[in-house]
mmCIF file of C-alpha atoms and ligand atoms in Angstrom:
data_model
loop_
_atom_site.group_PDB
_atom_site.id
_atom_site.type_symbol
_atom_site.label_atom_id
_atom_site.label_comp_id
_atom_site.label_asym_id
_atom_site.label_seq_id
_atom_site.Cartn_x
_atom_site.Cartn_y
_atom_site.Cartn_z
ATOM 1 C CA MET A 1 -5.433 -102.952 -115.231
ATOM 2 C CA SER A 2 -4.481 -106.264 -113.860
ATOM 3 C CA ASN A 3 -2.360 -106.489 -110.519
ATOM 4 C CA GLU A 4 -2.047 -110.107 -110.505
ATOM 5 C CA THR A 5 1.523 -111.528 -110.346
ATOM 6 C CA THR A 6 1.537 -115.241 -110.882
ATOM 7 C CA GLY A 7 3.153 -117.514 -108.394
ATOM 8 C CA ALA A 8 3.183 -114.294 -106.118
ATOM 9 C CA TYR A 9 4.476 -114.741 -102.331
ATOM 10 C CA LEU A 10 1.935 -112.225 -100.926
ATOM 11 C CA GLN A 11 -1.139 -112.068 -102.749
ATOM 12 C CA VAL A 12 -4.132 -109.693 -101.966
ATOM 13 C CA ASP A 13 -7.138 -110.203 -104.099
ATOM 14 C CA ASN A 14 -10.073 -107.433 -104.170
ATOM 15 C CA LEU A 15 -9.585 -106.245 -100.512
ATOM 16 C CA VAL A 16 -12.528 -104.440 -99.345
ATOM 17 C CA LYS A 17 -12.540 -102.413 -95.846
ATOM 18 C CA TYR A 18 -15.351 -100.352 -94.487
ATOM 19 C CA PHE A 19 -15.301 -98.145 -91.551
ATOM 20 C CA GLY A 20 -19.120 -97.402 -90.943
ATOM 21 C CA ASN A 21 -20.486 -96.486 -94.279
ATOM 22 C CA ASP A 22 -17.014 -95.560 -95.675
ATOM 23 C CA LYS A 23 -15.054 -97.365 -97.908
ATOM 24 C CA ALA A 24 -11.425 -96.925 -96.700
ATOM 25 C CA VAL A 25 -10.148 -99.627 -99.178
ATOM 26 C CA ASP A 26 -11.935 -100.134 -102.427
ATOM 27 C CA GLY A 27 -11.378 -103.459 -104.105
ATOM 28 C CA ILE A 28 -7.578 -103.517 -104.414
ATOM 29 C CA SER A 29 -5.609 -106.679 -105.521
ATOM 30 C CA PHE A 30 -1.826 -106.835 -105.997
ATOM 31 C CA GLY A 31 0.595 -109.757 -105.741
ATOM 32 C CA ILE A 32 4.383 -109.599 -104.959
ATOM 33 C CA PRO A 33 7.351 -112.103 -105.322
ATOM 34 C CA GLU A 34 9.365 -113.174 -102.361
ATOM 35 C CA GLY A 35 11.988 -110.906 -101.263
ATOM 36 C CA ALA A 36 10.685 -107.686 -102.973
ATOM 37 C CA PHE A 37 10.285 -104.302 -101.553
ATOM 38 C CA LEU A 38 6.891 -102.887 -102.584
ATOM 39 C CA THR A 39 5.859 -99.260 -101.505
ATOM 40 C CA LEU A 40 1.921 -98.080 -100.995
ATOM 41 C CA LEU A 41 2.144 -94.561 -101.932
ATOM 42 C CA GLY A 42 -0.584 -91.882 -101.741
ATOM 43 C CA PRO A 43 -1.934 -88.717 -99.887
ATOM 44 C CA SER A 44 -3.310 -88.827 -96.447
ATOM 45 C CA GLY A 45 -6.419 -90.955 -95.979
ATOM 46 C CA CYS A 46 -6.097 -92.885 -99.124
ATOM 47 C CA GLY A 47 -6.244 -96.306 -97.304
ATOM 48 C CA LYS A 48 -2.430 -97.218 -97.088
ATOM 49 C CA THR A 49 -2.470 -98.044 -93.306
ATOM 50 C CA THR A 50 -5.926 -99.758 -93.543
ATOM 51 C CA THR A 51 -4.170 -101.941 -96.326
ATOM 52 C CA LEU A 52 -1.264 -102.640 -94.197
ATOM 53 C CA MET A 53 -3.268 -103.542 -90.899
ATOM 54 C CA SER A 54 -5.587 -105.791 -92.829
ATOM 55 C CA ILE A 55 -2.430 -107.661 -93.966
ATOM 56 C CA ALA A 56 -1.147 -107.689 -90.283
ATOM 57 C CA GLY A 57 -4.516 -108.759 -89.044
ATOM 58 C CA LEU A 58 -5.013 -105.621 -87.071
ATOM 59 C CA HIS A 59 -8.309 -105.172 -88.997
ATOM 60 C CA THR A 60 -10.795 -107.698 -89.888
ATOM 61 C CA ILE A 61 -11.632 -107.018 -93.706
ATOM 62 C CA ASP A 62 -15.112 -106.809 -95.413
ATOM 63 C CA GLY A 63 -14.296 -108.467 -98.633
ATOM 64 C CA GLY A 64 -11.512 -110.242 -100.546
ATOM 65 C CA ARG A 65 -8.663 -112.649 -99.485
ATOM 66 C CA ILE A 66 -5.036 -112.072 -98.405
ATOM 67 C CA LYS A 67 -2.557 -114.903 -98.860
ATOM 68 C CA VAL A 68 0.987 -115.548 -97.818
ATOM 69 C CA GLY A 69 3.063 -118.444 -99.535
ATOM 70 C CA ASP A 70 0.506 -121.486 -98.885
ATOM 71 C CA THR A 71 -1.236 -119.825 -95.931
ATOM 72 C CA VAL A 72 -4.567 -118.025 -96.403
ATOM 73 C CA PHE A 73 -4.464 -115.090 -93.831
ATOM 74 C CA THR A 74 -8.044 -114.112 -94.169
ATOM 75 C CA SER A 75 -11.008 -114.567 -96.609
ATOM 76 C CA PRO A 76 -14.278 -113.459 -95.053
ATOM 77 C CA LYS A 77 -16.288 -115.457 -97.715
ATOM 78 C CA GLU A 78 -14.544 -118.713 -96.761
ATOM 79 C CA GLY A 79 -14.730 -117.787 -92.940
ATOM 80 C CA LEU A 80 -10.915 -117.692 -92.615
ATOM 81 C CA PHE A 81 -9.160 -115.470 -90.198
ATOM 82 C CA LEU A 82 -5.570 -116.134 -88.939
ATOM 83 C CA PRO A 83 -5.119 -114.288 -85.645
ATOM 84 C CA PRO A 84 -2.108 -111.592 -86.055
ATOM 85 C CA GLU A 85 0.152 -113.440 -83.824
ATOM 86 C CA LYS A 86 -0.043 -116.553 -85.978
ATOM 87 C CA ARG A 87 0.884 -114.434 -89.195
ATOM 88 C CA ASP A 88 4.480 -114.277 -88.344
ATOM 89 C CA ILE A 89 4.979 -110.772 -89.448
ATOM 90 C CA GLY A 90 7.291 -108.054 -88.448
ATOM 91 C CA MET A 91 6.268 -104.472 -88.172
ATOM 92 C CA VAL A 92 7.805 -101.147 -87.954
ATOM 93 C CA PHE A 93 5.710 -97.755 -87.196
ATOM 94 C CA GLN A 94 6.290 -94.240 -87.307
ATOM 95 C CA SER A 95 6.339 -93.963 -83.375
ATOM 96 C CA TYR A 96 9.145 -95.887 -82.363
ATOM 97 C CA ALA A 97 7.356 -98.483 -80.069
ATOM 98 C CA ILE A 98 9.975 -99.872 -78.364
ATOM 99 C CA TRP A 99 9.958 -100.752 -74.342
ATOM 100 C CA PRO A 100 11.506 -98.065 -72.512
ATOM 101 C CA HIS A 101 12.418 -99.721 -69.510
ATOM 102 C CA MET A 102 14.437 -102.604 -71.412
ATOM 103 C CA THR A 103 17.624 -102.322 -72.591
ATOM 104 C CA VAL A 104 18.218 -102.310 -76.422
ATOM 105 C CA ALA A 105 19.363 -105.967 -76.457
ATOM 106 C CA GLU A 106 16.318 -107.127 -74.416
ATOM 107 C CA ASN A 107 14.066 -105.200 -76.622
ATOM 108 C CA VAL A 108 15.420 -107.015 -79.566
ATOM 109 C CA ALA A 109 15.650 -110.303 -77.556
ATOM 110 C CA TYR A 110 12.006 -110.207 -76.790
ATOM 111 C CA PRO A 111 10.390 -111.603 -79.847
ATOM 112 C CA LEU A 112 12.833 -114.387 -79.378
ATOM 113 C CA GLU A 113 11.960 -115.147 -75.812
ATOM 114 C CA ILE A 114 8.329 -115.498 -76.289
ATOM 115 C CA ARG A 115 9.129 -118.023 -78.950
ATOM 116 C CA LYS A 116 10.842 -120.133 -76.038
ATOM 117 C CA ILE A 117 14.391 -120.012 -78.264
ATOM 118 C CA GLU A 118 17.254 -121.199 -76.234
ATOM 119 C CA GLN A 119 19.421 -118.373 -74.501
ATOM 120 C CA PRO A 120 22.632 -118.896 -76.526
ATOM 121 C CA GLU A 121 20.803 -118.695 -79.965
ATOM 122 C CA ILE A 122 18.966 -115.887 -78.595
ATOM 123 C CA ASP A 123 22.428 -114.090 -77.626
ATOM 124 C CA ASP A 124 23.881 -114.975 -81.048
ATOM 125 C CA ARG A 125 21.076 -113.649 -83.067
ATOM 126 C CA VAL A 126 20.498 -110.345 -81.104
ATOM 127 C CA ALA A 127 24.142 -109.617 -81.482
ATOM 128 C CA ASP A 128 24.055 -110.391 -85.366
ATOM 129 C CA VAL A 129 21.057 -108.347 -85.936
ATOM 130 C CA LEU A 130 22.360 -105.475 -83.679
ATOM 131 C CA LYS A 131 25.604 -105.464 -85.864
ATOM 132 C CA LEU A 132 23.415 -105.411 -89.058
ATOM 133 C CA VAL A 133 21.568 -102.313 -88.012
ATOM 134 C CA GLY A 134 24.682 -100.559 -86.488
ATOM 135 C CA LEU A 135 23.738 -100.598 -82.893
ATOM 136 C CA THR A 136 26.390 -103.256 -81.425
ATOM 137 C CA ALA A 137 27.791 -100.154 -79.025
ATOM 138 C CA GLU A 138 24.470 -99.467 -77.784
ATOM 139 C CA ALA A 139 23.217 -103.060 -76.743
ATOM 140 C CA ASP A 140 23.153 -102.127 -72.931
ATOM 141 C CA LYS A 141 21.433 -98.905 -73.135
ATOM 142 C CA LEU A 142 18.193 -98.319 -72.179
ATOM 143 C CA ALA A 143 16.063 -97.793 -75.211
ATOM 144 C CA THR A 144 14.777 -94.246 -74.435
ATOM 145 C CA ASN A 145 18.320 -93.106 -74.059
ATOM 146 C CA LEU A 146 18.496 -93.638 -77.912
ATOM 147 C CA SER A 147 18.269 -90.804 -80.535
ATOM 148 C CA GLY A 148 15.165 -91.225 -82.940
ATOM 149 C CA GLY A 149 17.260 -92.631 -85.489
ATOM 150 C CA GLN A 150 18.810 -95.065 -83.273
ATOM 151 C CA GLN A 151 15.390 -96.079 -81.866
ATOM 152 C CA GLN A 152 14.194 -96.731 -85.495
ATOM 153 C CA ARG A 153 17.023 -99.062 -85.838
ATOM 154 C CA ALA A 154 16.094 -100.865 -82.552
ATOM 155 C CA SER A 155 12.745 -101.315 -84.015
ATOM 156 C CA LEU A 156 13.800 -102.527 -86.966
ATOM 157 C CA ALA A 157 16.198 -105.039 -85.354
ATOM 158 C CA ARG A 158 13.153 -106.221 -83.249
ATOM 159 C CA ALA A 159 11.119 -106.845 -86.464
ATOM 160 C CA ILE A 160 13.631 -108.453 -88.201
ATOM 161 C CA VAL A 161 15.254 -110.926 -85.388
ATOM 162 C CA SER A 162 12.687 -113.666 -85.789
ATOM 163 C CA LYS A 163 13.005 -113.785 -89.392
ATOM 164 C CA PRO A 164 9.257 -113.203 -90.168
ATOM 165 C CA ARG A 165 7.782 -114.003 -93.364
ATOM 166 C CA LEU A 166 6.848 -110.443 -94.036
ATOM 167 C CA LEU A 167 7.971 -106.824 -92.947
ATOM 168 C CA LEU A 168 5.342 -104.124 -92.774
ATOM 169 C CA PHE A 169 6.708 -100.559 -92.535
ATOM 170 C CA ASP A 170 4.258 -97.649 -91.663
ATOM 171 C CA GLU A 171 5.928 -94.201 -92.457
ATOM 172 C CA PRO A 172 8.791 -95.463 -90.189
ATOM 173 C CA LEU A 173 10.911 -92.188 -91.062
ATOM 174 C CA SER A 174 8.411 -89.500 -90.854
ATOM 175 C CA ASN A 175 9.403 -88.454 -87.409
ATOM 176 C CA LEU A 176 13.095 -87.934 -88.180
ATOM 177 C CA ASP A 177 14.637 -84.825 -89.438
ATOM 178 C CA LEU A 178 15.207 -84.537 -93.230
ATOM 179 C CA LYS A 179 18.982 -85.084 -93.166
ATOM 180 C CA LEU A 180 18.356 -88.452 -91.137
ATOM 181 C CA ARG A 181 15.457 -89.560 -93.035
ATOM 182 C CA GLU A 182 17.435 -89.466 -96.356
ATOM 183 C CA GLN A 183 20.197 -91.472 -94.564
ATOM 184 C CA MET A 184 18.000 -93.874 -93.093
ATOM 185 C CA ARG A 185 16.371 -94.462 -96.745
ATOM 186 C CA VAL A 186 19.463 -96.190 -97.924
ATOM 187 C CA GLU A 187 20.062 -97.957 -94.865
ATOM 188 C CA LEU A 188 16.983 -99.390 -94.323
ATOM 189 C CA LYS A 189 16.785 -100.600 -97.834
ATOM 190 C CA ARG A 190 20.271 -102.040 -97.562
ATOM 191 C CA ILE A 191 19.150 -103.845 -94.413
ATOM 192 C CA GLN A 192 16.084 -105.326 -96.149
ATOM 193 C CA ASN A 193 18.413 -106.352 -99.112
ATOM 194 C CA GLU A 194 20.536 -108.395 -96.949
ATOM 195 C CA VAL A 195 17.944 -109.951 -95.079
ATOM 196 C CA GLY A 196 15.816 -110.656 -98.107
ATOM 197 C CA ILE A 197 12.667 -110.436 -96.317
ATOM 198 C CA THR A 198 9.562 -109.522 -98.447
ATOM 199 C CA SER A 199 8.515 -106.032 -97.522
ATOM 200 C CA ILE A 200 5.451 -103.457 -97.723
ATOM 201 C CA TYR A 201 6.401 -100.011 -97.276
ATOM 202 C CA VAL A 202 3.798 -97.228 -96.559
ATOM 203 C CA THR A 203 4.501 -93.720 -97.227
ATOM 204 C CA HIS A 204 3.207 -90.511 -98.614
ATOM 205 C CA ASP A 205 6.812 -89.212 -99.391
ATOM 206 C CA GLN A 206 7.259 -89.674 -103.406
ATOM 207 C CA SER A 207 11.000 -89.146 -102.994
ATOM 208 C CA GLU A 208 11.300 -91.954 -100.474
ATOM 209 C CA ALA A 209 9.274 -94.302 -102.405
ATOM 210 C CA LEU A 210 11.567 -93.465 -105.543
ATOM 211 C CA VAL A 211 14.639 -94.099 -103.874
ATOM 212 C CA MET A 212 13.786 -97.464 -101.623
ATOM 213 C CA SER A 213 11.172 -99.521 -103.886
ATOM 214 C CA ASP A 214 11.507 -102.269 -106.314
ATOM 215 C CA GLU A 215 7.812 -101.569 -107.238
ATOM 216 C CA ILE A 216 5.420 -98.750 -106.274
ATOM 217 C CA ILE A 217 1.752 -98.769 -106.013
ATOM 218 C CA VAL A 218 0.199 -95.210 -106.275
ATOM 219 C CA MET A 219 -3.081 -95.264 -104.271
ATOM 220 C CA SER A 220 -6.036 -92.840 -104.267
ATOM 221 C CA LYS A 221 -9.250 -92.904 -102.291
ATOM 222 C CA GLY A 222 -8.846 -96.612 -101.561
ATOM 223 C CA LYS A 223 -8.047 -97.752 -105.224
ATOM 224 C CA ILE A 224 -4.744 -98.293 -107.093
ATOM 225 C CA GLU A 225 -4.079 -95.741 -109.872
ATOM 226 C CA GLN A 226 -0.922 -97.362 -111.189
ATOM 227 C CA ARG A 227 1.786 -99.874 -110.026
ATOM 228 C CA GLY A 228 5.014 -100.040 -111.714
ATOM 229 C CA GLY A 229 8.977 -99.628 -110.922
ATOM 230 C CA PRO A 230 10.164 -96.066 -109.926
ATOM 231 C CA VAL A 231 11.344 -95.101 -113.224
ATOM 232 C CA GLU A 232 8.241 -96.372 -115.028
ATOM 233 C CA ILE A 233 5.971 -94.581 -112.512
ATOM 234 C CA TYR A 234 7.833 -91.278 -112.985
ATOM 235 C CA SER A 235 8.376 -91.214 -116.663
ATOM 236 C CA ARG A 236 5.281 -93.191 -118.045
ATOM 237 C CA PRO A 237 2.335 -92.017 -115.336
ATOM 238 C CA VAL A 238 -0.846 -93.409 -116.618
ATOM 239 C CA ASN A 239 -2.931 -90.605 -115.572
ATOM 240 C CA GLU A 240 -3.039 -86.869 -114.473
ATOM 241 C CA TYR A 241 -3.254 -87.856 -110.799
ATOM 242 C CA VAL A 242 -0.201 -90.003 -110.874
ATOM 243 C CA SER A 243 1.811 -87.515 -112.965
ATOM 244 C CA ASN A 244 0.652 -84.719 -110.352
ATOM 245 C CA PHE A 245 1.471 -86.718 -107.357
ATOM 246 C CA ILE A 246 4.824 -87.911 -108.702
ATOM 247 C CA GLY A 247 7.593 -85.158 -109.192
ATOM 248 C CA VAL A 248 6.535 -82.065 -111.182
ATOM 249 C CA ALA A 249 4.802 -81.925 -114.377
ATOM 250 C CA ASN A 250 3.211 -79.391 -116.729
ATOM 251 C CA LEU A 251 -0.130 -80.700 -117.175
ATOM 252 C CA LEU A 252 -2.597 -79.173 -119.936
ATOM 253 C CA LYS A 253 -5.933 -80.417 -121.391
ATOM 254 C CA GLY A 254 -6.473 -81.029 -124.999
ATOM 255 C CA LYS A 255 -7.258 -83.751 -127.286
ATOM 256 C CA VAL A 256 -5.727 -86.689 -128.998
ATOM 257 C CA LEU A 257 -6.189 -86.063 -132.792
ATOM 258 C CA GLU A 258 -4.942 -89.246 -134.175
ATOM 259 C CA VAL A 259 -3.234 -92.509 -133.059
ATOM 260 C CA ASN A 260 -0.442 -93.377 -135.529
ATOM 261 C CA GLU A 261 1.605 -96.329 -134.580
ATOM 262 C CA PRO A 262 0.609 -98.111 -131.089
ATOM 263 C CA GLY A 263 1.137 -95.934 -128.118
ATOM 264 C CA GLN A 264 1.718 -92.896 -130.087
ATOM 265 C CA GLY A 265 -0.243 -90.186 -131.689
ATOM 266 C CA LEU A 266 -0.718 -86.388 -132.120
ATOM 267 C CA PHE A 267 -2.129 -84.178 -129.559
ATOM 268 C CA GLU A 268 -3.709 -80.921 -129.889
ATOM 269 C CA LEU A 269 -3.317 -78.379 -127.060
ATOM 270 C CA ALA A 270 -5.752 -75.274 -126.785
ATOM 271 C CA GLN A 271 -5.038 -72.473 -124.504
ATOM 272 C CA ASP A 272 -6.457 -69.036 -124.555
ATOM 273 C CA GLY A 273 -7.155 -69.041 -128.206
ATOM 274 C CA LYS A 274 -3.576 -70.526 -129.235
ATOM 275 C CA GLN A 275 -3.706 -73.749 -130.844
ATOM 276 C CA VAL A 276 -0.716 -76.356 -130.982
ATOM 277 C CA GLN A 277 -0.191 -79.649 -132.321
ATOM 278 C CA MET A 278 2.559 -82.051 -131.061
ATOM 279 C CA PRO A 279 3.531 -85.714 -131.195
ATOM 280 C CA CYS A 280 2.968 -87.640 -128.218
ATOM 281 C CA GLN A 281 3.329 -91.125 -126.225
ATOM 282 C CA LEU A 282 -0.332 -92.234 -125.505
ATOM 283 C CA SER A 283 -1.012 -93.984 -122.184
ATOM 284 C CA PRO A 284 -2.578 -97.409 -122.449
ATOM 285 C CA GLY A 285 -6.483 -97.024 -123.302
ATOM 286 C CA ILE A 286 -6.545 -93.693 -125.130
ATOM 287 C CA ALA A 287 -8.114 -93.502 -128.497
ATOM 288 C CA ALA A 288 -7.909 -90.794 -131.109
ATOM 289 C CA GLY A 289 -10.666 -88.206 -130.694
ATOM 290 C CA GLU A 290 -10.629 -88.327 -126.780
ATOM 291 C CA ASP A 291 -10.110 -85.545 -124.350
ATOM 292 C CA ALA A 292 -6.738 -86.275 -122.867
ATOM 293 C CA VAL A 293 -4.355 -84.504 -120.770
ATOM 294 C CA LEU A 294 -0.534 -83.669 -121.577
ATOM 295 C CA SER A 295 1.984 -84.447 -119.433
ATOM 296 C CA VAL A 296 5.517 -83.127 -119.619
ATOM 297 C CA ARG A 297 8.078 -82.923 -116.939
ATOM 298 C CA PRO A 298 9.995 -79.873 -116.621
ATOM 299 C CA GLU A 299 13.286 -81.080 -117.577
ATOM 300 C CA ASN A 300 11.934 -82.352 -120.928
ATOM 301 C CA VAL A 301 10.956 -79.084 -121.886
ATOM 302 C CA HIS A 302 13.738 -77.266 -123.913
ATOM 303 C CA ALA A 303 13.647 -73.503 -124.168
ATOM 304 C CA VAL A 304 15.768 -71.786 -126.998
ATOM 305 C CA ARG A 305 16.242 -68.474 -128.363
ATOM 306 C CA GLU A 306 16.016 -68.972 -132.005
ATOM 307 C CA LYS A 307 13.038 -70.459 -133.791
ATOM 308 C CA ASP A 308 13.341 -73.616 -135.998
ATOM 309 C CA GLY A 309 11.484 -76.276 -137.496
ATOM 310 C CA ASP A 310 11.428 -78.316 -134.318
ATOM 311 C CA THR A 311 9.839 -75.376 -131.937
ATOM 312 C CA THR A 312 6.333 -75.624 -131.122
ATOM 313 C CA LEU A 313 5.343 -72.594 -129.198
ATOM 314 C CA GLU A 314 6.620 -69.206 -128.205
ATOM 315 C CA GLY A 315 6.465 -67.864 -124.867
ATOM 316 C CA GLU A 316 7.957 -65.331 -122.453
ATOM 317 C CA VAL A 317 10.172 -66.041 -119.763
ATOM 318 C CA THR A 318 8.631 -64.788 -116.331
ATOM 319 C CA PHE A 319 11.113 -65.920 -114.066
ATOM 320 C CA ALA A 320 14.506 -67.633 -114.175
ATOM 321 C CA ILE A 321 16.658 -68.660 -111.329
ATOM 322 C CA PHE A 322 20.226 -69.911 -111.398
ATOM 323 C CA LEU A 323 20.690 -73.001 -109.203
ATOM 324 C CA GLY A 324 24.058 -73.933 -110.302
ATOM 325 C CA SER A 325 23.477 -77.479 -112.017
ATOM 326 C CA HIS A 326 20.386 -75.984 -113.625
ATOM 327 C CA VAL A 327 18.043 -73.017 -114.191
ATOM 328 C CA ASP A 328 14.740 -73.252 -112.775
ATOM 329 C CA CYS A 329 12.532 -71.111 -115.504
ATOM 330 C CA ARG A 330 8.635 -70.258 -115.803
ATOM 331 C CA VAL A 331 7.551 -69.434 -119.581
ATOM 332 C CA GLN A 332 4.374 -67.854 -120.049
ATOM 333 C CA TRP A 333 2.230 -68.873 -122.773
ATOM 334 C CA GLY A 334 -1.470 -67.571 -122.848
ATOM 335 C CA ASP A 335 -2.773 -68.086 -119.775
ATOM 336 C CA PHE A 336 -0.544 -71.273 -118.867
ATOM 337 C CA GLU A 337 2.752 -70.837 -117.358
ATOM 338 C CA TRP A 338 5.267 -73.768 -118.321
ATOM 339 C CA LYS A 339 7.836 -75.171 -115.968
ATOM 340 C CA VAL A 340 10.976 -75.175 -117.575
ATOM 341 C CA ILE A 341 14.329 -76.720 -116.570
ATOM 342 C CA ALA A 342 17.259 -75.391 -118.618
ATOM 343 C CA HIS A 343 20.822 -75.770 -118.778
ATOM 344 C CA PRO A 344 22.951 -73.259 -116.818
ATOM 345 C CA ARG A 345 24.684 -72.389 -120.002
ATOM 346 C CA THR A 346 21.493 -70.820 -121.680
ATOM 347 C CA ARG A 347 21.595 -68.022 -119.375
ATOM 348 C CA LEU A 348 17.809 -67.407 -119.630
ATOM 349 C CA LYS A 349 16.602 -64.085 -118.347
ATOM 350 C CA ALA A 350 13.185 -62.754 -117.270
ATOM 351 C CA GLY A 351 11.243 -60.850 -119.798
ATOM 352 C CA GLU A 352 12.919 -62.733 -122.702
ATOM 353 C CA LYS A 353 11.029 -64.322 -125.477
ATOM 354 C CA VAL A 354 11.578 -68.040 -126.196
ATOM 355 C CA TYR A 355 10.588 -71.007 -128.076
ATOM 356 C CA LEU A 356 9.699 -74.182 -126.602
ATOM 357 C CA LYS A 357 10.520 -77.703 -127.964
ATOM 358 C CA PHE A 358 9.392 -81.045 -127.048
ATOM 359 C CA ASP A 359 10.620 -84.414 -127.297
ATOM 360 C CA PRO A 360 8.116 -86.658 -128.638
ATOM 361 C CA GLU A 361 9.539 -89.672 -126.688
ATOM 362 C CA HIS A 362 8.871 -87.522 -123.433
ATOM 363 C CA THR A 363 5.794 -85.965 -124.070
ATOM 364 C CA LEU A 364 2.754 -87.913 -122.733
ATOM 365 C CA ALA A 365 -0.982 -88.040 -123.289
ATOM 366 C CA VAL A 366 -2.367 -89.217 -120.017
ATOM 367 C CA GLN A 367 -5.745 -90.308 -118.970
ATOM 368 C CA PRO A 368 -7.829 -87.079 -117.367
HETATM 369 N N1 LIG B 1 -9.982 -97.057 -87.298
HETATM 370 C C1 LIG B 1 -10.639 -96.099 -87.940
HETATM 371 N N2 LIG B 1 -11.855 -95.877 -87.842
HETATM 372 C C2 LIG B 1 -12.762 -94.867 -88.585
HETATM 373 N N3 LIG B 1 -12.108 -94.672 -89.624
HETATM 374 C C3 LIG B 1 -11.098 -95.148 -90.262
HETATM 375 C C4 LIG B 1 -10.368 -95.750 -88.946
HETATM 376 N N4 LIG B 1 -8.871 -96.046 -89.597
HETATM 377 C C5 LIG B 1 -9.241 -95.292 -91.079
HETATM 378 N N5 LIG B 1 -10.342 -94.718 -91.203
HETATM 379 C C6 LIG B 1 -10.512 -94.021 -92.453
HETATM 380 O O1 LIG B 1 -10.135 -94.940 -93.342
HETATM 381 C C7 LIG B 1 -9.562 -93.919 -94.518
HETATM 382 C C8 LIG B 1 -8.043 -94.366 -94.869
HETATM 383 O O2 LIG B 1 -7.363 -94.436 -93.741
HETATM 384 P P1 LIG B 1 -5.962 -94.844 -93.562
HETATM 385 O O3 LIG B 1 -5.425 -94.405 -92.247
HETATM 386 O O4 LIG B 1 -5.711 -95.972 -94.262
HETATM 387 O O5 LIG B 1 -5.130 -93.823 -94.567
HETATM 388 P P2 LIG B 1 -3.677 -93.312 -95.001
HETATM 389 O O6 LIG B 1 -3.653 -93.613 -96.314
HETATM 390 O O7 LIG B 1 -2.933 -94.341 -94.082
HETATM 391 O O8 LIG B 1 -3.308 -92.040 -94.649
HETATM 392 P P3 LIG B 1 -2.106 -91.221 -93.750
HETATM 393 O O9 LIG B 1 -1.205 -90.894 -94.829
HETATM 394 O O10 LIG B 1 -2.587 -89.841 -93.063
HETATM 395 O O11 LIG B 1 -1.667 -92.431 -92.629
HETATM 396 C C9 LIG B 1 -9.450 -92.489 -94.038
HETATM 397 O O12 LIG B 1 -10.776 -91.953 -94.581
HETATM 398 C C10 LIG B 1 -9.649 -92.763 -92.646
HETATM 399 O O13 LIG B 1 -10.511 -91.585 -91.848
HETATM 400 MG MG1 LIG B 2 -1.503 -94.116 -92.323
#
């Protein structure tokens, strides 16, 4: 898999970082164009923060090269290390990290003061950025008197006021309650869009990644599993790990029997003595005869009462919960329980016999 982007603005090549004998980041490479919003998504401990800190220069790295525009930030092989304060990066963290003894305006002005910018310009820029994040009315309040959401807006204002060449976010919304978090996602994305600063955003929250990102890199154990846009990551996961991490999927082991056209084939499921074959899309690199995992999203499994030429397997509804817009069902087939999202008009009930249909477009054979 190549993660090189020709002419990328930020280019990370083969980044390696150890803590003692443990490899926290294991040779990852990616490039992003100027102005883009890229998210690093993955479970706790997969190396997201370490990658971000390496870009910020708060960690030295053990191998690889990081470059922004024409400036090499770090390259141990070439003996290059640009100190963090020379990298011109804005950061927003999970903890609010604003100074409690200063007002909101003073907090936001600080990065401009250390750059020795003239006072009238500081005043103008602080006013502009406070307006952008919706804190004009709070300008003269002490930072500690703000709510959590307002404190994160103030942190964001402080990070962008000096127009840095890169913005790094490390789980900035995770201390906020769900409702505020959902509101802030949209807000933060709008502001990033408006200022156009290239951003890397770290989260372990998949819905946050899907909502906010131009592109997502899914990581596990210091490596990149997949990179793509939100739709691609969700609808074309390349392996079991990504299918499972993003959204909900029915995942069953089996074998690819044949490859017809490129990217399409026939999958054989074997479960509890039952065998079924179905047409599927193939992830890159899967050949005929190989073991693979079938991945089907619940909304792509269709449960019907009448058997017809397109139904592939027969099961029994174990439960069906009516949720207004859809019905959340489970269908037992051998020892596997299918997760199925059904239309509310189907009125499926626990105990009923049903037939499952699959749309070959949305039935994937992925790498184990
Ligand atoms: N300063 C450190 N000293 C020693 N080990 C560290 C240090 N920082 C991180 N690690 C280890 O490196 C690995 C990656 O950690 P990292 O903080 O990058 O994960 P993460 O993806 O940000 O996780 P989380 O979602 O929990 O924040 C983990 O195994 C962690 O224990
Ligand atoms: Mg982290």
